[in-house]
Short mmCIF file of C-alpha atoms and ligand atoms in Angstrom, two decimals:
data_model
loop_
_atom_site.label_atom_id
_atom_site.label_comp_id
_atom_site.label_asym_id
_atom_site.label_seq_id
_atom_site.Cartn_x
_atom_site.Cartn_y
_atom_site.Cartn_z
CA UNK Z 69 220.48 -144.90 -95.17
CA UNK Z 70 219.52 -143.90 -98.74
CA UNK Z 71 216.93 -146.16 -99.78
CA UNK Z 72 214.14 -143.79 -100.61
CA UNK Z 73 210.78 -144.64 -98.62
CA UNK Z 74 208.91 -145.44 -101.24
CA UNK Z 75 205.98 -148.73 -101.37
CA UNK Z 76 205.68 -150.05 -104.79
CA UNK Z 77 201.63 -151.39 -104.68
CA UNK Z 78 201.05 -155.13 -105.07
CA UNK Z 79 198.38 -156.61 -107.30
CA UNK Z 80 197.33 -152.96 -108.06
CA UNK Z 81 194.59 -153.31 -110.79
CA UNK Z 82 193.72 -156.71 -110.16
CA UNK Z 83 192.51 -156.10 -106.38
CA UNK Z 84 191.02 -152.86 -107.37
CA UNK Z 85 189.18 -154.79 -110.29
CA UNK Z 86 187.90 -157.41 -107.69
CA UNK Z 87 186.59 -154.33 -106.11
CA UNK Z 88 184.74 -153.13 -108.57
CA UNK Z 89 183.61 -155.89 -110.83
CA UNK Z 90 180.55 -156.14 -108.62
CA UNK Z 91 176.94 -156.26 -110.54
CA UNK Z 92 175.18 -155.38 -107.77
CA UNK Z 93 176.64 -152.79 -106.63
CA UNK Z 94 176.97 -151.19 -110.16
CA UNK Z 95 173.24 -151.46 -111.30
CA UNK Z 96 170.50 -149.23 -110.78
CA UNK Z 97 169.89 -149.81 -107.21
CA UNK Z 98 173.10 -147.58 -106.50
CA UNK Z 99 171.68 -145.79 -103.28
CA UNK Z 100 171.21 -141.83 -103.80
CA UNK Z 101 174.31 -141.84 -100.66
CA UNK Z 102 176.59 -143.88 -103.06
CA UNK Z 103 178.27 -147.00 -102.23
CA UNK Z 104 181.14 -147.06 -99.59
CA UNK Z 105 184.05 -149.09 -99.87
CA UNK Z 106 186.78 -149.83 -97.81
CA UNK Z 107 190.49 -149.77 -97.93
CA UNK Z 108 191.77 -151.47 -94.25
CA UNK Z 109 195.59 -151.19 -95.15
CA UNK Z 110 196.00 -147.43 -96.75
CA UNK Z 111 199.93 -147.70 -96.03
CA UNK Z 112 200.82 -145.04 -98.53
CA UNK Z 113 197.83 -144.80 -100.63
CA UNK Z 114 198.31 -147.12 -103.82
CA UNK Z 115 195.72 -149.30 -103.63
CA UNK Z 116 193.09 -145.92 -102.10
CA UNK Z 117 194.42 -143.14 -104.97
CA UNK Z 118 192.91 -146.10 -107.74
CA UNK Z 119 189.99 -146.74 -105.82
CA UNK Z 120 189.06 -143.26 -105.64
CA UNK Z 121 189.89 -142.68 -109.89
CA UNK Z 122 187.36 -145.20 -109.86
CA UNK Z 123 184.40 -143.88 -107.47
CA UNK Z 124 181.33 -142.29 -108.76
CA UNK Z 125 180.82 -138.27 -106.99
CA UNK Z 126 178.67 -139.74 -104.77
CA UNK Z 127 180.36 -143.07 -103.20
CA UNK Z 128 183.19 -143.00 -100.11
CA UNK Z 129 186.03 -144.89 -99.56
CA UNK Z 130 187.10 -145.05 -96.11
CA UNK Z 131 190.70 -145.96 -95.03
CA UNK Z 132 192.06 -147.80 -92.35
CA UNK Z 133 195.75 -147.45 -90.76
CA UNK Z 134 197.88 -148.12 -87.47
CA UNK Z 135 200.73 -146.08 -88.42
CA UNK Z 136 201.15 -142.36 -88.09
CA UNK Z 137 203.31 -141.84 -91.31
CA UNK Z 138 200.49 -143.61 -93.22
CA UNK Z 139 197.89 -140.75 -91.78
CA UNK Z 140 200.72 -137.97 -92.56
CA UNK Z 141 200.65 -139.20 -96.38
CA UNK Z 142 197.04 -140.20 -95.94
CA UNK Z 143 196.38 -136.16 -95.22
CA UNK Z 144 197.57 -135.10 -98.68
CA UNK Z 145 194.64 -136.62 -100.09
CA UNK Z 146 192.27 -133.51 -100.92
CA UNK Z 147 189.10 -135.59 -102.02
CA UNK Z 148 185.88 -135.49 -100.42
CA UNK Z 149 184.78 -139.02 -100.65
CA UNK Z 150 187.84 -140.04 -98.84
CA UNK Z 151 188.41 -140.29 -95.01
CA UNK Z 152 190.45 -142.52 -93.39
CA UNK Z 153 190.60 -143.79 -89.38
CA UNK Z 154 193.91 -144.39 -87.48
CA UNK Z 155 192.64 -147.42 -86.04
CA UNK Z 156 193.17 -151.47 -86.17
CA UNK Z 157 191.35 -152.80 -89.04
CA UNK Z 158 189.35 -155.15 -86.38
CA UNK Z 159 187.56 -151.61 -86.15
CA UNK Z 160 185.64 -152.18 -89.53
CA UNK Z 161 183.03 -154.20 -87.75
CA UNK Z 162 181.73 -150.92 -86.06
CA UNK Z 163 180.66 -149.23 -89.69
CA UNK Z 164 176.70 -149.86 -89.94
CA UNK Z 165 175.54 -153.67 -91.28
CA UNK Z 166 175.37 -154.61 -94.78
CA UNK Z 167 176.68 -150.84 -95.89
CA UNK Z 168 179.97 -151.44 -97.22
CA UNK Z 169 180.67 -152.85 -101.19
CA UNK Z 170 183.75 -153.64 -101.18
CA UNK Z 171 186.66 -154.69 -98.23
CA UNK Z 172 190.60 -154.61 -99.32
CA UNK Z 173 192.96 -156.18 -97.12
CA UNK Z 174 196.61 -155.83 -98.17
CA UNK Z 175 198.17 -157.49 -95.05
CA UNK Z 176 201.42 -156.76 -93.46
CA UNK Z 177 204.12 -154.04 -93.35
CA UNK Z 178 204.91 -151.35 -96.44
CA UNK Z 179 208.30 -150.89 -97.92
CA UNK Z 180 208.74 -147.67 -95.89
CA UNK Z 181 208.56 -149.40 -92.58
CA UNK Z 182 210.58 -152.10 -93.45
CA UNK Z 183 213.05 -150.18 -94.90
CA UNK Z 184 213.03 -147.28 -92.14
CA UNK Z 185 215.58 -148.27 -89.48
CA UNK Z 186 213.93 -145.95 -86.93
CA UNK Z 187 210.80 -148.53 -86.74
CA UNK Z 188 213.19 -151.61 -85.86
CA UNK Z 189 211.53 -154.02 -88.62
CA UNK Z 190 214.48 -155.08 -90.28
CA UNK Z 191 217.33 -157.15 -89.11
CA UNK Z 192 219.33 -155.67 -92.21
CA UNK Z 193 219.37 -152.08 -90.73
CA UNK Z 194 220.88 -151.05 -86.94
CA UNK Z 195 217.69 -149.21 -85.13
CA UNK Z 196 215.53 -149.35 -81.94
CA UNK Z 197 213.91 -152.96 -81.58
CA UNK Z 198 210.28 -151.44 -81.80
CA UNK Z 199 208.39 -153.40 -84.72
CA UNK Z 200 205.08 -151.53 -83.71
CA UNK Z 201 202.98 -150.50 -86.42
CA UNK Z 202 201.34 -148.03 -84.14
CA UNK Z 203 203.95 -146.02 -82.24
CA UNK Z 204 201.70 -144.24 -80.13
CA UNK Z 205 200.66 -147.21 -78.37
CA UNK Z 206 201.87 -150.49 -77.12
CA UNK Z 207 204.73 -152.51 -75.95
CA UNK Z 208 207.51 -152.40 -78.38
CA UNK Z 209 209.70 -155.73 -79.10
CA UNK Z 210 212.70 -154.90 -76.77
CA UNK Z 211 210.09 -154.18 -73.94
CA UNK Z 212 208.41 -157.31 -73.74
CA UNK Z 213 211.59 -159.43 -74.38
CA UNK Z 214 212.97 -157.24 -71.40
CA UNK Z 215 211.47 -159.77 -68.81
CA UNK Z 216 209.21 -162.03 -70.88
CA UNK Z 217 209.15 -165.98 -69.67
CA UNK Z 218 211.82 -168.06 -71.95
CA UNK Z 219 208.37 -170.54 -72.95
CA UNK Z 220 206.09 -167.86 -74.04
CA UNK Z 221 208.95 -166.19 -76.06
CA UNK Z 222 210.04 -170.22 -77.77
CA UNK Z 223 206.08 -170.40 -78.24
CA UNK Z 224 206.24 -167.16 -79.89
CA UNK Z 225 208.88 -167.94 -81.93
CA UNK Z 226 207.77 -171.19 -82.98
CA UNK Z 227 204.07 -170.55 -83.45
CA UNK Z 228 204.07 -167.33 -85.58
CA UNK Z 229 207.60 -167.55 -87.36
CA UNK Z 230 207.85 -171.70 -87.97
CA UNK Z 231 211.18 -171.73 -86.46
CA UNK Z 232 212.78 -175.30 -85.85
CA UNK Z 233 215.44 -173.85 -83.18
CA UNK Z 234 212.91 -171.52 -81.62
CA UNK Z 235 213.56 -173.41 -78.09
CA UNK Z 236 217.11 -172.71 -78.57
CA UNK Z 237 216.68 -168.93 -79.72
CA UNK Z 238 214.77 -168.00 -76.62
CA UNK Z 239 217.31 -169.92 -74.37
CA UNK Z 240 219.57 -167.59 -75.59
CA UNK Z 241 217.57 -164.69 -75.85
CA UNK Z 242 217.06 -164.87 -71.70
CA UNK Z 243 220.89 -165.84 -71.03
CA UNK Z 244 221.80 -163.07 -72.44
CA UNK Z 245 219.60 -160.89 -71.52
CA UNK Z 246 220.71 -162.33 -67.70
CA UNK Z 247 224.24 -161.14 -68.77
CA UNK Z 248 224.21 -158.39 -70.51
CA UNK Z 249 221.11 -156.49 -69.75
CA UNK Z 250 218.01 -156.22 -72.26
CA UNK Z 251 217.96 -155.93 -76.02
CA UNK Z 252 217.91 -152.65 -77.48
CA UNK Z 253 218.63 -152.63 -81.20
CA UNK Z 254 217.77 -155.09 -83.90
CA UNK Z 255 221.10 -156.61 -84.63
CA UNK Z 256 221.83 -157.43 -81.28
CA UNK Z 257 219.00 -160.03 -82.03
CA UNK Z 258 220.05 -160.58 -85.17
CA UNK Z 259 223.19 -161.21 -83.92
CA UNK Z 260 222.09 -163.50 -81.54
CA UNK Z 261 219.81 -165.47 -83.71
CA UNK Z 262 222.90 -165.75 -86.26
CA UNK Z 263 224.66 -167.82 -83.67
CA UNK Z 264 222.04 -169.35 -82.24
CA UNK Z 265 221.11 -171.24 -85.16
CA UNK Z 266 223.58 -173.42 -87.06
CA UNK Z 267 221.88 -174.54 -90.41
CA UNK Z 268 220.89 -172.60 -93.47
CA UNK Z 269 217.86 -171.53 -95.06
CA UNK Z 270 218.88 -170.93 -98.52
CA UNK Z 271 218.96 -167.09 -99.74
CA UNK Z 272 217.63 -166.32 -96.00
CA UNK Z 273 219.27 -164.51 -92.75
CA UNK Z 274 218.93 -166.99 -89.92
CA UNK Z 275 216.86 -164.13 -87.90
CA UNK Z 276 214.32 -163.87 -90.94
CA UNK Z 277 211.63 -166.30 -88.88
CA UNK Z 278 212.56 -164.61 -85.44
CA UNK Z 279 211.90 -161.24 -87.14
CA UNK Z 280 208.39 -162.20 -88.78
CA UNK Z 281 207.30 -163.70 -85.68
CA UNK Z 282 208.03 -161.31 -83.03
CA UNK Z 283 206.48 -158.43 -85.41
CA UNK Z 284 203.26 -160.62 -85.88
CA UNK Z 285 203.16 -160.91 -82.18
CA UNK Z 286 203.68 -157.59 -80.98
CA UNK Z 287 201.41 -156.28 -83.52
CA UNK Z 288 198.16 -158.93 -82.76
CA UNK Z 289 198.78 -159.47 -86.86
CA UNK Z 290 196.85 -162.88 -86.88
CA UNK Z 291 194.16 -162.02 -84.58
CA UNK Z 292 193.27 -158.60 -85.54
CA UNK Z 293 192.95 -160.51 -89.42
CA UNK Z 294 190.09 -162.80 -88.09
CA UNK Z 295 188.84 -160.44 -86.30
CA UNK Z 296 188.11 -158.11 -89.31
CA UNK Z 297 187.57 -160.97 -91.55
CA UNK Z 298 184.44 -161.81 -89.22
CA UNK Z 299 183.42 -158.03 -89.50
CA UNK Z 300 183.30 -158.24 -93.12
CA UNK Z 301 180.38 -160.30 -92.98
CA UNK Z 302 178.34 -157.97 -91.02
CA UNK Z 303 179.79 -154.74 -92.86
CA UNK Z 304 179.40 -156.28 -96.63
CA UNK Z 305 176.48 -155.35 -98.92
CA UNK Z 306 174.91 -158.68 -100.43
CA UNK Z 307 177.31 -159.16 -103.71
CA UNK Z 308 180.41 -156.87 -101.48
CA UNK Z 309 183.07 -157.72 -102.39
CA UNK Z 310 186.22 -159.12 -99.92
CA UNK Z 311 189.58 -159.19 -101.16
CA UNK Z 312 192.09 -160.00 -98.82
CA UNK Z 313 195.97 -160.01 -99.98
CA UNK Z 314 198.96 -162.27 -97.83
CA UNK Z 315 202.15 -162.40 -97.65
CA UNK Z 316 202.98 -166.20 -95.55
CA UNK Z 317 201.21 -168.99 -95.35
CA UNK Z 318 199.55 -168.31 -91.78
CA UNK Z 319 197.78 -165.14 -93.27
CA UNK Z 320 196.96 -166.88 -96.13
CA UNK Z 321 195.49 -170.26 -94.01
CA UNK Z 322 193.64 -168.04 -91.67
CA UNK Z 323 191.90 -166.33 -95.12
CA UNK Z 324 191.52 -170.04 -96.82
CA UNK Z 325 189.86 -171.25 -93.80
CA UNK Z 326 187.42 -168.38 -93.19
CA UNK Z 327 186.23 -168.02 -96.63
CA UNK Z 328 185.86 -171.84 -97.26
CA UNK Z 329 184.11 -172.18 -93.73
CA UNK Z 330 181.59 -169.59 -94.84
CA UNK Z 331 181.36 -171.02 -98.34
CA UNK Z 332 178.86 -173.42 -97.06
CA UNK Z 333 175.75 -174.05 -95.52
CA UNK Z 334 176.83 -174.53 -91.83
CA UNK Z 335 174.50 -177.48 -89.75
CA UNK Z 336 174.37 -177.83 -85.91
CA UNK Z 337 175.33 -181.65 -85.68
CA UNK Z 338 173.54 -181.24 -82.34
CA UNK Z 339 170.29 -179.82 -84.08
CA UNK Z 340 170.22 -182.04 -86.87
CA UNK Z 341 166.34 -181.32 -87.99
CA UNK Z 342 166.83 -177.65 -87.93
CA UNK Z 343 167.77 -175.11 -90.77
CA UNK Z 344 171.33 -175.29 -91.69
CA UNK Z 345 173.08 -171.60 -91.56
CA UNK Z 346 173.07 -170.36 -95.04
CA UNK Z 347 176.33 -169.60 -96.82
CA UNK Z 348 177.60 -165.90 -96.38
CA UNK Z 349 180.23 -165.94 -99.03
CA UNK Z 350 181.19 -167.39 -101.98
CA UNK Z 351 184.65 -167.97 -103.15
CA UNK Z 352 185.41 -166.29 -106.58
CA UNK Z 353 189.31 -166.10 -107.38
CA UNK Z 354 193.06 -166.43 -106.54
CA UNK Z 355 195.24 -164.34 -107.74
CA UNK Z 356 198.59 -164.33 -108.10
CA UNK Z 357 201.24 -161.51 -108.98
CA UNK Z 358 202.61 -162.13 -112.65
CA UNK Z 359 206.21 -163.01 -113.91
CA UNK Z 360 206.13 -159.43 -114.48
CA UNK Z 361 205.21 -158.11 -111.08
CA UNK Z 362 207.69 -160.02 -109.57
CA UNK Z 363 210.45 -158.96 -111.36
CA UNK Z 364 209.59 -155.29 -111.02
CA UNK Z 365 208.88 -155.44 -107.61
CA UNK Z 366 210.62 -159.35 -105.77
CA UNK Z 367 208.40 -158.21 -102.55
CA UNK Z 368 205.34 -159.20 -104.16
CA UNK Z 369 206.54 -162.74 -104.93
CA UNK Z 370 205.04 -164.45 -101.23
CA UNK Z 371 201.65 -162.26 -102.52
CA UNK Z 372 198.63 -164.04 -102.73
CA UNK Z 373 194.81 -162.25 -103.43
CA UNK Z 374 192.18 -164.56 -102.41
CA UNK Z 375 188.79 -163.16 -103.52
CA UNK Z 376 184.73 -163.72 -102.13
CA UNK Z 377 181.41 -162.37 -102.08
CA UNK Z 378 178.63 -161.99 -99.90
CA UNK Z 379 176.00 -163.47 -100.81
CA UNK Z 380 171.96 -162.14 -99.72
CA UNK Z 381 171.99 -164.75 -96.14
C1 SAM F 149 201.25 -153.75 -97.26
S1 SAM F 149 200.92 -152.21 -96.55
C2 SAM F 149 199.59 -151.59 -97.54
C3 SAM F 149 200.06 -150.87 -98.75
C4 SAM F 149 198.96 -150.17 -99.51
N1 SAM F 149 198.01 -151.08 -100.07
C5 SAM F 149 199.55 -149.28 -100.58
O1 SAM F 149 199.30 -149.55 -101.76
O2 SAM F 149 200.24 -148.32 -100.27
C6 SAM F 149 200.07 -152.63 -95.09
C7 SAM F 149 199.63 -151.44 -94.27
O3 SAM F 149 198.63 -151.90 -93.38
C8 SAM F 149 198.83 -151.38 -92.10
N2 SAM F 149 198.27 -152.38 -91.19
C9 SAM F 149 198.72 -153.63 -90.98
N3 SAM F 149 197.95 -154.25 -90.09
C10 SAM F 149 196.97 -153.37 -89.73
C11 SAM F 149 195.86 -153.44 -88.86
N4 SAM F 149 195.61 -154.52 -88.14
N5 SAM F 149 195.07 -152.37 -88.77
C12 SAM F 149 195.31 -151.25 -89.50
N6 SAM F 149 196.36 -151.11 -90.32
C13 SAM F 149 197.18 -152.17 -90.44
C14 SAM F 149 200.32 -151.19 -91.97
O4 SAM F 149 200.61 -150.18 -91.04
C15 SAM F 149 200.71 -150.81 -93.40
O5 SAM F 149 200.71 -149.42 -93.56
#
């Protein structure tokens, strides 16, 4: 393989600006400790290496990451204000309330793991059927389709990759698996999935869906999002800032959905006399990657930045 591992940053400067562009947190109450931000996907560093051209001496930034190789680069930062955790992002809720400025989310897998065939990601490239961002814990893909029920794996397959013939693609996945013996490397399934499904997405490999969803799975993608997306609120300043960047539309609807359900004041239908729950955020942008991006970089064109702030409830 000579694809260099490299991760070109999406929406670089513009979720870096919704960062920062943050009156509160730039006027004169800036606390003698410095404001602390947080970066929850480091990957390899784009996003944190801005952040921290943009910090004053005395503010953090604190980094989040599942994988190992994003620690190993994450270790040739030499800055003071910067540490970083290898932990689940759902771990953000344990920093202290209301001490944070500014959350960054940039969901999803980096170029290097995709493109890695060691880290079984990618139906393009022959490797291990793994998928975990964190390989020092965990079941990896071929181990829980090893003797998984043929329901939970069509559920699977249906619910987090929107596959029409994911009833069909786990039939198959357990006949053969009867046969043959387990899975082991990621175009056997690919394989699999190829002639499992008959029709055609245009400019897509049949296994694409299979792919997402078993790597959303195995990795708790969805639920580890709401769970940090519910920690923001207790981590986030008054006027923090949350931006949160997707890549499908069930990252995207979980974000939607949380910031529009805390964009109002909430009432108890069974307490109708009593004080609604006051808004905690309030929706500010949605950013897209430009013409430009996507031409320098086609990975960014599924990217979408949505943007709030937490307001003083
Ligand atoms: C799209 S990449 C981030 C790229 C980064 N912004 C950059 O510029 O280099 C996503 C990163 O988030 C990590 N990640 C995904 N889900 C995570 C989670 N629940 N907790 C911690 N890290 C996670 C992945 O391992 C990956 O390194």
């Amino acid at each position: 393989m000579n694809t260099p591992l490299t991760h070109t940053t999406v929406l670089l400067n513009e979720a870096v600006e919704a960062l920062f562009n943050n009156p509160q947190a730039n006027s004169d109450e800036i606390p003698a400790a410095g404001q602390t931000y947080v970066d929850a996907t480091f990957g390899r560093g784009g996003h944190s290496r801005l952040i921290l051209s943009r910090l004053a001496p005395q503010d953090h930034l604190i980094a989040f990451d599942k994988d190992p190789d994003a620690l190993t680069e994450a270790a040739t930062i030499s800055d003071p204000r910067f540490s970083i955790r290898h932990q689940g992002f759902r771990h953000l809720g344990e920093l202290p309330k209301g001490s944070v400025a500014g959350v960054l989310l940039d969901l999803g897998i980096s170029s290097p793991q995709i493109d890695n065939p060691v880290r079984g990601f990618s139906f393009r490239f022959e490797g291990p059927l793994d998928m975990r961002m964190d390989t020092t814990r965990g079941i990896s893909v071929a181990q829980w389709l090893a003797d998984a029920e043929v329901d939970k794996i069509a559920e699977v397959i249906r619910d987090y990759g929107e596959e029409r013939f994911a009833g069909p693609i786990a039939k198959a996945i357990v006949a053969r698996r009867e046969a043959l013996g387990p899975f082991s490397t990621t175009t056997e399934l690919a394989q699999l999935v190829a002639d499992t499904v008959k029709t055609r997405e245009k400019g897509q490999n049949p296994a694409t869906r299979t792919f997402q969803a078993l790597r959303i799975f195995i990795n708790a993608e969805l639920e580890e999002l709401q769970q940090a997306l519910e920690a923001s609120l207790h981590v986030l300043q008054p006027g923090g800032r949350l931006a949160v960047i997707s890549f499908h539309s069930l990252e995207d609807r979980i974000v939607k959905q949380f910031i529009a359900k805390h964009s109002k004041d909430e009432y108890d239908r069974r307490a109708p006399f009593a004080a609604p729950k006051i808004m905690q955020l309030k929706a500010l942008d949605r950013v897209k990657p430009s013409a430009a991006e996507v031409a320098g970089n086609p990975r960014s064109r599924s990217a979408i930045m949505r943007v709030a702030q937490r307001t003083a409830a």
